[in-house]
Short mmCIF file of C-alpha atoms in Angstrom, two decimals:
data_model
loop_
_atom_site.label_atom_id
_atom_site.label_comp_id
_atom_site.label_asym_id
_atom_site.label_seq_id
_atom_site.Cartn_x
_atom_site.Cartn_y
_atom_site.Cartn_z
CA MET A 17 22.14 -86.41 -36.11
CA GLU A 18 21.17 -86.03 -39.89
CA SER A 19 19.20 -82.57 -40.28
CA TRP A 20 15.95 -82.89 -41.85
CA SER A 21 16.96 -81.36 -44.93
CA LYS A 22 19.97 -83.39 -45.56
CA LYS A 23 18.21 -86.71 -45.01
CA ARG A 24 15.62 -85.93 -47.40
CA LEU A 25 18.22 -85.00 -50.25
CA LYS A 26 20.05 -88.19 -49.37
CA TYR A 27 17.06 -90.10 -50.33
CA ALA A 28 16.33 -87.85 -53.52
CA LYS A 29 19.91 -88.61 -54.49
CA ARG A 30 19.11 -92.15 -54.04
CA ILE A 31 15.93 -92.14 -56.30
CA VAL A 32 17.84 -90.25 -58.86
CA LYS A 33 20.51 -92.67 -59.27
CA GLN A 34 18.34 -95.46 -59.53
CA GLY A 35 15.87 -94.06 -61.72
CA MET A 36 18.56 -93.18 -64.23
CA LYS A 37 19.13 -96.60 -64.65
CA ASN A 38 15.96 -97.43 -65.49
CA PRO A 39 14.81 -97.42 -69.46
CA PHE A 40 13.19 -94.71 -71.24
CA TYR A 41 9.56 -94.91 -72.52
CA THR A 42 8.84 -92.98 -75.65
CA MET A 43 5.53 -91.13 -75.49
CA THR A 44 3.31 -90.68 -78.68
CA SER A 45 -0.05 -89.05 -78.41
CA VAL A 46 -3.04 -88.25 -80.52
CA ILE A 47 -4.95 -84.82 -79.84
CA THR A 48 -8.78 -85.57 -80.09
CA GLU A 49 -11.75 -83.54 -80.01
CA LYS A 50 -12.24 -84.20 -76.08
CA GLY A 51 -8.49 -84.57 -74.93
CA VAL A 52 -5.57 -86.66 -75.74
CA ASN A 53 -4.70 -89.92 -76.00
CA ILE A 54 -1.25 -91.25 -75.15
CA LEU A 55 1.04 -94.36 -75.87
CA LEU A 56 3.97 -95.25 -73.90
CA ARG A 57 6.50 -97.46 -75.87
CA ASN A 58 9.63 -99.30 -74.02
CA SER A 59 12.79 -99.33 -75.89
CA ASP A 60 11.74 -102.72 -77.49
CA GLY A 61 8.67 -100.77 -79.19
CA GLU A 62 6.34 -102.63 -76.84
CA LEU A 63 3.03 -100.62 -75.48
CA SER A 64 3.63 -100.26 -71.71
CA ASN A 65 0.68 -99.37 -69.37
CA LEU A 66 1.73 -97.93 -66.04
CA SER A 67 -1.97 -97.36 -64.62
CA GLY A 68 -1.53 -99.60 -61.86
CA CYS A 69 1.55 -98.44 -60.82
CA ALA A 70 2.63 -95.72 -58.00
CA GLY A 71 5.82 -94.16 -58.10
CA TYR A 72 7.80 -91.10 -59.45
CA TYR A 73 8.14 -89.90 -62.96
CA CYS A 74 10.36 -87.72 -65.17
CA ILE A 75 8.95 -86.16 -68.37
CA TYR A 76 12.20 -85.24 -70.81
CA ARG A 77 12.31 -83.41 -74.37
CA GLU A 78 14.90 -84.26 -76.51
CA LYS A 79 16.05 -80.98 -78.29
CA ASN A 80 19.07 -80.17 -80.17
CA LYS A 81 20.31 -83.89 -79.65
CA LYS A 82 20.02 -82.99 -75.66
CA LEU A 83 17.69 -84.19 -73.30
CA GLU A 84 15.91 -81.58 -71.05
CA CYS A 85 14.13 -82.48 -67.90
CA LEU A 86 10.71 -80.81 -68.08
CA TYR A 87 8.73 -82.44 -65.26
CA VAL A 88 9.22 -84.50 -62.07
CA GLY A 89 6.04 -85.98 -60.39
CA LYS A 90 5.05 -88.42 -57.85
CA THR A 91 1.85 -90.55 -57.89
CA ASP A 92 0.16 -92.82 -55.25
CA SER A 93 -2.08 -94.49 -57.73
CA SER A 94 -1.28 -93.93 -61.70
CA LEU A 95 1.74 -93.37 -63.35
CA GLN A 96 -0.13 -93.53 -66.49
CA ASN A 97 -2.91 -91.10 -65.35
CA ARG A 98 -0.39 -88.48 -64.30
CA ILE A 99 1.70 -88.42 -67.46
CA HIS A 100 -1.78 -88.39 -69.33
CA ARG A 101 -3.03 -85.10 -67.10
CA TRP A 102 0.61 -83.51 -68.12
CA ALA A 103 0.16 -84.49 -71.68
CA LYS A 104 -3.65 -82.76 -71.73
CA GLY A 105 -2.13 -79.78 -70.01
CA VAL A 106 0.56 -79.43 -72.69
CA ALA A 107 -2.14 -79.89 -75.40
CA GLY A 108 -4.49 -77.12 -73.74
CA LYS A 109 -7.01 -79.77 -73.61
CA LEU A 110 -7.71 -79.79 -69.40
CA ARG A 111 -11.03 -79.66 -68.56
CA PRO A 112 -12.30 -76.73 -66.40
CA ASP A 113 -12.11 -78.99 -62.92
CA GLU A 114 -8.48 -79.82 -64.12
CA ASN A 115 -5.40 -78.31 -63.40
CA HIS A 116 -1.31 -78.95 -64.34
CA ALA A 117 0.78 -75.53 -63.69
CA ALA A 118 3.82 -77.08 -65.12
CA ALA A 119 2.34 -78.49 -68.35
CA THR A 120 0.64 -75.24 -68.79
CA LYS A 121 3.84 -73.42 -68.20
CA ALA A 122 5.50 -75.68 -70.75
CA ARG A 123 2.97 -74.88 -73.31
CA LEU A 124 3.13 -71.36 -73.30
CA ASP A 125 6.99 -71.88 -73.68
CA GLY A 126 6.49 -73.82 -76.72
CA VAL A 127 6.53 -77.60 -75.77
CA LYS A 128 4.36 -79.59 -77.99
CA LEU A 129 3.44 -83.22 -77.83
CA SER A 130 4.89 -83.45 -81.21
CA ASP A 131 8.07 -83.06 -80.22
CA LYS A 132 10.18 -86.10 -78.87
CA ILE A 133 8.94 -86.56 -75.34
CA MET A 134 10.67 -89.32 -73.26
CA ILE A 135 9.46 -90.84 -69.62
CA LYS A 136 11.55 -92.45 -66.88
CA THR A 137 9.96 -94.00 -63.87
CA ILE A 138 10.80 -95.50 -60.75
CA GLU A 139 7.83 -97.67 -59.21
CA MET A 140 7.22 -97.27 -55.63
CA ASP A 141 8.39 -100.86 -54.64
CA GLU A 142 12.02 -99.72 -55.90
CA VAL A 143 11.49 -96.57 -53.83
CA ASN A 144 10.64 -98.54 -50.97
CA ARG A 145 14.06 -100.45 -51.14
CA LEU A 146 16.04 -97.25 -51.22
CA VAL A 147 13.98 -95.17 -48.76
CA ASP A 148 13.99 -97.16 -45.40
CA ASP A 149 12.43 -94.14 -43.53
CA LYS A 150 8.80 -94.82 -43.94
CA PHE A 151 7.70 -91.07 -42.93
CA ILE A 152 10.00 -89.68 -45.91
CA ARG A 153 8.57 -92.43 -48.34
CA SER A 154 5.31 -90.59 -48.20
CA GLU A 155 6.58 -87.02 -48.45
CA PRO A 156 6.93 -85.37 -51.83
CA LEU A 157 10.61 -86.01 -52.50
CA ASP A 158 10.01 -84.96 -56.34
CA GLU A 159 10.39 -81.44 -54.66
CA TRP A 160 13.72 -82.58 -54.04
CA ILE A 161 14.46 -84.70 -56.98
CA ALA A 162 13.40 -81.89 -59.71
CA PRO A 163 16.32 -79.57 -58.99
CA LEU A 164 18.82 -82.51 -59.13
CA LEU A 165 17.52 -82.79 -62.52
CA LYS A 166 17.38 -79.27 -63.53
CA SER A 167 13.54 -79.51 -64.10
CA LYS A 168 12.51 -76.82 -66.40
CA TYR A 169 8.83 -76.31 -65.17
CA ASN A 170 8.41 -77.77 -61.47
CA VAL A 171 6.70 -75.10 -59.42
CA MET A 172 7.55 -76.33 -56.02
CA THR A 173 10.93 -77.10 -55.43
CA PHE A 174 13.78 -77.18 -52.80
CA GLU A 175 16.47 -75.10 -54.66
CA GLU A 176 19.14 -75.98 -52.02
CA CYS A 177 19.54 -79.52 -53.44
CA GLY A 178 22.38 -78.86 -55.52
CA SER A 179 23.24 -80.73 -58.80
CA LEU A 180 23.77 -84.11 -60.39
CA GLU A 181 27.53 -83.48 -60.11
CA ASP A 182 27.21 -83.51 -56.14
CA PHE A 183 26.95 -87.15 -55.89
CA PHE A 184 28.49 -88.66 -59.27
#
């Protein structure tokens, strides 16, 4: 029988493999007096709206011609809202009743919205095809995905996951 951790790691790897095939969105943002406005554009430059989409998202920054994974998250309601909350945290524009620890760490570490920020997503319908265990689908597999992608600012992770080299 497969152990609890091996099973979650197996599904996290499946999600990463599929997610890496998905295209990047480029994020542009405008800091306003009251917050941040973000736009996500696909590879054709067309605006994308991920408001009604649940799934996982990975936020990357291009630095010195290399991509670094800054954060991996999961949402059951709106990818657009979660990405927006991260951007507000990086900009230092969170309301007193909002919190995003990873975005705050990134901001304090010098990440700026003017950096080249790129997003990869995998929507829940894709995840549901990859993860046949309904119980595990509802779990926060982002805690397992983050170390695989060497996410810099995720707070909650399972470090025993290994690395991308383990399954490519």
